[in-house]
Short mmCIF file of C-alpha atoms and ligand atoms in Angstrom, two decimals:
data_model
loop_
_atom_site.label_atom_id
_atom_site.label_comp_id
_atom_site.label_asym_id
_atom_site.label_seq_id
_atom_site.Cartn_x
_atom_site.Cartn_y
_atom_site.Cartn_z
CA MET A 1 0.00 0.00 0.00
CA TYR A 2 1.14 3.54 -0.76
CA GLN A 3 0.09 4.57 2.71
CA ASP A 4 3.08 2.86 4.34
CA ASP A 5 5.43 4.35 1.78
CA ILE A 6 3.96 7.79 2.34
CA TYR A 7 4.72 7.56 6.06
CA LYS A 8 8.33 6.70 5.25
CA LEU A 9 8.81 10.17 3.76
CA THR A 10 10.29 12.89 5.95
CA PRO A 11 8.33 16.16 6.38
CA ASN A 12 10.69 17.83 3.95
CA GLN A 13 10.25 15.07 1.36
CA TRP A 14 6.51 15.42 1.91
CA GLU A 15 6.69 19.04 0.74
CA TRP A 16 8.55 18.05 -2.41
CA PHE A 17 6.01 15.34 -3.04
CA ALA A 18 3.20 17.90 -2.54
CA GLN A 19 4.80 20.09 -5.18
CA ASP A 20 4.71 17.25 -7.72
CA VAL A 21 1.13 16.32 -6.87
CA LEU A 22 -0.07 19.93 -7.20
CA PHE A 23 1.78 20.32 -10.48
CA HIS A 24 0.14 17.10 -11.67
CA LEU A 25 -3.24 18.60 -10.73
CA GLY A 26 -2.57 21.64 -12.91
CA TYR A 27 -1.20 24.17 -10.43
CA THR A 28 1.73 26.40 -11.31
CA VAL A 29 4.33 26.58 -8.56
CA GLN A 30 5.31 30.16 -7.69
CA ILE A 31 7.31 29.53 -4.55
CA GLY A 32 8.52 25.98 -4.05
CA PRO A 33 9.41 24.14 -0.84
CA SER A 34 13.11 25.05 -0.68
CA GLU A 35 12.43 28.78 -0.90
CA GLY A 36 9.68 28.76 1.69
CA VAL A 37 10.69 31.12 4.48
CA ASP A 38 8.72 30.23 7.57
CA ASP A 39 5.54 31.39 9.36
CA GLY A 40 3.51 28.50 8.00
CA LEU A 41 4.36 29.12 4.37
CA ASP A 42 5.35 25.93 2.65
CA MET A 43 4.59 26.85 -0.91
CA ILE A 44 2.64 29.24 -3.09
CA VAL A 45 0.90 27.91 -6.18
CA GLU A 46 -1.46 29.42 -8.72
CA LEU A 47 -4.43 28.14 -10.66
CA GLY A 48 -6.96 30.03 -12.75
CA GLY A 49 -5.69 33.42 -11.57
CA THR A 50 -5.92 32.55 -7.86
CA LYS A 51 -2.85 32.39 -5.67
CA TYR A 52 -2.94 29.66 -3.02
CA LEU A 53 -0.95 29.35 0.14
CA VAL A 54 -0.12 25.67 0.60
CA SER A 55 0.23 24.14 4.03
CA CYS A 56 1.85 20.70 4.03
CA LYS A 57 1.39 18.67 7.20
CA HIS A 58 2.93 15.28 7.60
CA ASN A 59 2.20 13.62 10.94
CA PHE A 60 4.16 10.56 9.87
CA LYS A 61 4.90 9.46 13.42
CA THR A 62 1.60 9.99 15.21
CA ARG A 63 -0.61 9.69 12.09
CA LYS A 64 -3.00 12.02 13.88
CA ASN A 65 -5.38 14.31 12.07
CA VAL A 66 -4.33 17.93 11.85
CA GLY A 67 -6.10 20.15 14.37
CA VAL A 68 -6.92 23.80 14.73
CA ARG A 69 -3.85 24.58 16.82
CA ALA A 70 -1.47 23.30 14.17
CA GLU A 71 -3.09 25.56 11.61
CA SER A 72 -3.42 28.96 13.25
CA ASP A 73 -4.02 32.35 11.62
CA ILE A 74 -4.77 30.93 8.21
CA ARG A 75 -6.39 34.14 7.08
CA ASP A 76 -3.52 36.34 8.24
CA ARG A 77 -1.02 34.11 6.50
CA MET A 78 -2.98 34.22 3.27
CA GLU A 79 -3.24 37.98 3.36
CA GLN A 80 0.40 38.39 4.24
CA HIS A 81 1.30 36.60 1.01
CA SER A 82 -1.54 38.12 -1.05
CA CYS A 83 -3.20 34.75 -1.53
CA GLY A 84 -6.91 34.34 -2.21
CA GLY A 85 -6.81 30.61 -1.60
CA PHE A 86 -5.53 28.01 0.82
CA ILE A 87 -4.55 24.40 0.18
CA ALA A 88 -4.38 21.91 3.04
CA PHE A 89 -2.10 19.11 1.90
CA TYR A 90 -2.10 16.56 4.71
CA SER A 91 -0.87 12.97 4.89
CA THR A 92 -3.66 12.31 7.40
CA SER A 93 -6.90 14.28 7.55
CA ALA A 94 -8.20 17.29 9.47
CA THR A 95 -10.10 17.25 12.74
CA THR A 96 -13.74 18.30 12.68
CA GLY A 97 -12.72 21.53 14.38
CA LEU A 98 -10.28 22.41 11.63
CA LYS A 99 -12.69 21.35 8.90
CA ASN A 100 -15.27 23.74 10.35
CA LYS A 101 -12.71 26.51 10.46
CA LEU A 102 -11.84 25.91 6.81
CA LEU A 103 -15.52 25.90 5.94
CA SER A 104 -16.00 29.28 7.57
CA LEU A 105 -13.17 30.68 5.42
CA LYS A 106 -14.86 29.23 2.36
CA ASN A 107 -18.02 31.05 3.36
CA LYS A 108 -15.99 34.27 3.39
CA ASP A 109 -15.19 33.76 -0.31
CA TYR A 110 -11.72 32.34 0.06
CA GLU A 111 -10.82 29.43 -2.18
CA LEU A 112 -10.26 26.35 -0.05
CA VAL A 113 -8.78 23.09 -1.33
CA GLU A 114 -8.50 20.13 1.02
CA ILE A 115 -6.21 17.30 -0.05
CA TYR A 116 -6.07 14.54 2.54
CA LEU A 117 -4.66 11.02 2.60
CA ASP A 118 -7.71 9.46 0.92
CA ASN A 119 -7.52 11.93 -1.94
CA ILE A 120 -3.80 11.41 -2.32
CA LEU A 121 -4.23 7.64 -2.51
CA ASP A 122 -6.68 8.21 -5.38
CA ILE A 123 -4.38 10.65 -7.16
CA ILE A 124 -1.18 8.58 -6.98
CA PRO A 125 -2.20 5.90 -9.51
CA THR A 126 -2.95 8.63 -12.06
CA MET A 127 0.59 10.04 -11.77
CA ARG A 128 3.43 9.12 -14.08
CA GLY A 129 5.80 6.41 -12.91
CA PHE A 130 8.95 8.47 -13.32
CA ILE A 131 7.56 11.18 -11.04
CA LEU A 132 6.58 8.68 -8.35
CA GLN A 133 9.98 7.08 -8.66
CA LYS A 134 11.51 10.29 -7.30
CA HIS A 135 9.67 9.83 -4.02
CA PHE A 136 9.24 6.10 -3.57
CA SER A 137 12.46 4.16 -3.85
CA ARG A 138 11.17 0.80 -5.06
CA PRO A 139 7.87 1.38 -6.84
CA GLN A 140 7.81 -2.20 -8.20
CA GLU A 141 7.26 -3.37 -4.66
CA LEU A 142 4.29 -1.14 -4.09
CA HIS A 143 1.55 -3.65 -4.12
CA HIS A 144 -2.16 -3.65 -4.81
CA GLN A 145 -1.95 0.06 -5.24
CA LEU A 146 -5.26 0.61 -6.95
CA LEU A 147 -7.58 -0.79 -4.34
CA GLN A 148 -8.11 -0.51 -0.66
CA GLU A 149 -7.45 -3.76 1.16
CA THR A 150 -11.16 -4.32 1.77
CA GLU A 151 -11.83 -4.33 -1.97
CA TYR A 152 -9.00 -6.67 -2.87
CA LYS A 153 -9.99 -9.78 -4.78
CA PRO A 154 -7.64 -12.75 -4.82
CA LEU A 155 -7.08 -14.89 -7.92
CA ILE A 156 -7.26 -18.51 -6.93
CA CYS A 157 -5.13 -21.15 -8.67
CA MET A 158 -7.29 -23.12 -11.11
CA LYS A 159 -6.03 -26.52 -10.07
CA GLU A 160 -8.71 -28.27 -8.12
CA ASP A 161 -8.15 -28.18 -4.37
CA CYS A 162 -5.28 -25.73 -4.57
CA GLU A 163 -6.62 -22.62 -2.92
CA LYS A 164 -3.59 -20.40 -3.28
CA ASP A 165 -4.03 -16.76 -4.20
CA ILE A 166 -1.60 -16.51 -7.10
CA ILE A 167 -1.41 -12.69 -7.03
CA SER A 168 -0.45 -12.38 -3.37
CA GLN A 169 2.96 -10.79 -3.03
CA GLY A 170 4.67 -14.02 -2.02
CA ASN A 171 3.08 -16.14 -4.75
CA ILE A 172 3.47 -13.84 -7.75
CA PRO A 173 6.94 -15.16 -8.70
CA TRP A 174 5.60 -18.73 -8.74
CA SER A 175 2.49 -18.11 -10.83
CA MET A 176 1.72 -18.30 -14.53
CA THR A 177 -1.00 -18.29 -17.17
CA GLY A 178 -1.27 -20.25 -20.41
CA PHE A 179 -3.58 -22.37 -22.55
CA TYR A 180 -4.43 -26.00 -22.97
CA HIS A 181 -6.17 -28.10 -25.61
CA GLU A 182 -8.89 -30.44 -24.61
CA ASP A 183 -11.81 -31.88 -26.58
CA ASN A 184 -10.75 -29.81 -29.57
CA LYS A 185 -11.19 -26.63 -27.59
CA ILE A 186 -8.70 -24.21 -26.22
CA HIS A 187 -8.89 -23.25 -22.54
CA LEU A 188 -7.26 -20.37 -20.72
CA ILE A 189 -5.64 -21.40 -17.48
CA TYR A 190 -3.84 -19.70 -14.60
CA GLY A 191 -2.33 -20.94 -11.37
CA CYS A 192 0.82 -21.91 -9.50
CA LYS A 193 3.53 -23.01 -11.93
CA HIS A 194 3.80 -26.42 -10.31
CA CYS A 195 0.02 -26.86 -10.44
CA VAL A 196 -0.69 -25.86 -14.04
CA SER A 197 2.52 -25.99 -16.10
CA ASP A 198 1.92 -29.64 -17.00
CA TYR A 199 -1.55 -28.86 -18.31
CA ALA A 200 -0.45 -25.80 -20.27
CA ASN A 201 0.29 -27.80 -23.41
CA TYR A 202 0.21 -24.82 -25.73
CA PRO A 203 3.36 -22.99 -26.85
CA TYR A 204 2.29 -19.63 -25.39
CA TRP A 205 2.40 -18.87 -21.70
CA ALA A 206 3.33 -15.96 -19.44
CA GLU A 207 4.52 -15.43 -15.92
CA ILE A 208 2.31 -13.34 -13.62
CA SER A 209 5.41 -11.38 -12.55
CA GLN A 210 5.85 -10.56 -16.25
CA ILE A 211 2.34 -9.45 -17.24
CA ARG A 212 1.98 -7.20 -14.23
CA TYR A 213 4.11 -4.80 -16.28
CA ILE A 214 1.66 -3.03 -18.51
CA GLU A 215 3.82 -3.31 -21.64
CA GLN A 216 3.97 -7.10 -21.15
CA MET A 217 0.24 -7.28 -20.44
CA LEU A 218 -0.42 -5.62 -23.80
CA ASN A 219 1.72 -8.29 -25.49
CA TRP A 220 -0.13 -11.02 -23.66
CA ARG A 221 -3.46 -9.51 -24.67
CA SER A 222 -2.48 -9.73 -28.34
CA VAL A 223 -1.51 -13.39 -27.81
CA VAL A 224 -4.99 -14.03 -26.41
CA ASP A 225 -6.58 -12.12 -29.30
CA ASN A 226 -4.61 -14.07 -31.90
CA ILE A 227 -5.59 -17.39 -30.41
CA LYS A 228 -9.16 -16.35 -30.99
CA THR A 229 -8.59 -15.72 -34.71
CA LYS A 230 -6.93 -19.05 -35.35
CA ASN A 231 -10.08 -20.94 -36.17
CA ILE A 232 -9.90 -22.99 -33.03
CA GLU A 233 -12.95 -23.14 -30.90
CA LEU A 234 -12.61 -21.48 -27.52
CA SER A 235 -13.96 -23.14 -24.41
CA GLU A 236 -17.19 -21.74 -22.98
CA GLU A 237 -15.37 -20.36 -19.96
CA PHE A 238 -12.47 -18.87 -21.94
CA TYR A 239 -13.59 -15.24 -21.69
CA GLU A 240 -14.81 -15.61 -18.16
CA HIS A 241 -11.35 -16.77 -17.07
CA TRP A 242 -9.69 -14.10 -19.17
CA ALA A 243 -11.85 -11.49 -17.43
CA TYR A 244 -10.89 -12.83 -13.98
CA LEU A 245 -7.24 -12.76 -14.93
CA GLN A 246 -7.37 -9.20 -16.28
CA GLU A 247 -9.28 -7.96 -13.27
CA ALA A 248 -6.75 -9.56 -10.94
CA ILE A 249 -3.71 -8.25 -12.80
CA LEU A 250 -5.14 -4.74 -12.68
CA GLN A 251 -4.75 -4.85 -8.90
CA ILE A 252 -1.04 -5.51 -9.12
CA GLN A 253 -0.32 -3.67 -12.37
CA ILE A 254 2.91 -1.73 -12.49
CA PRO A 255 2.38 1.50 -14.45
CA GLN A 256 4.19 2.43 -17.63
CA GLY A 257 7.75 3.59 -17.22
CA TRP A 258 8.42 1.90 -13.89
CA GLY A 259 11.10 -0.27 -15.30
CA ARG A 260 10.73 -3.42 -17.33
CA TRP A 261 10.29 -7.05 -16.67
CA ILE A 262 13.64 -8.81 -16.92
ZN1 ZN B 1 -1.91 -24.09 -7.21
#
């Protein structure tokens, strides 16, 4: 999960990360983290003619929500830097007290943007790999990044009675997909290598650790498409299994530009 990797960043790294996220969201950076003086100014960005004072808070040790006391004199700070807007960029969330305070500023016609952990977890998968690579040292190991743990769906090995989840972090290196012929039909199969490699009697197969790289997944998709055009009947469950496989791989997909499968 990105969450753990986020809490490995130092407060200073958090500000640099915030700069990249805001840039990704379309903001122009006027004063970046290194130039920030003090008095609660971390950054100044601009969007659509409005200048925003950015406050980055990273409670990476306590993981506590940011409260009113940590964010004092917001209005004074905005005015001091001639900003008409304020961006809260927090690696946690804000307390109800602070949220109410922000709301009251909004009601006074200030532009308020709240970016909290949940929002950041949604934004990260839309960012380019090479940007994320600046902040997270081993992005290939970031796992199941697209879904919250509660939504995670395992992919169970197709060999009867083997109930292993072949896309769990520990099992990925030992898992594969391929095809087999039976009754003049071609079947798509996936599972542990030792469970299914004997059945996969067709010359094309792929490792799960390989097709989790998007470039490799695109290759594998064209293999599946070409099998379809070869005038061989597909089994009734072919597309159902292909759908399960694609859905599962999506959960562990490594975005473009995050290195290649070797
Ligand atoms: Zn198995």
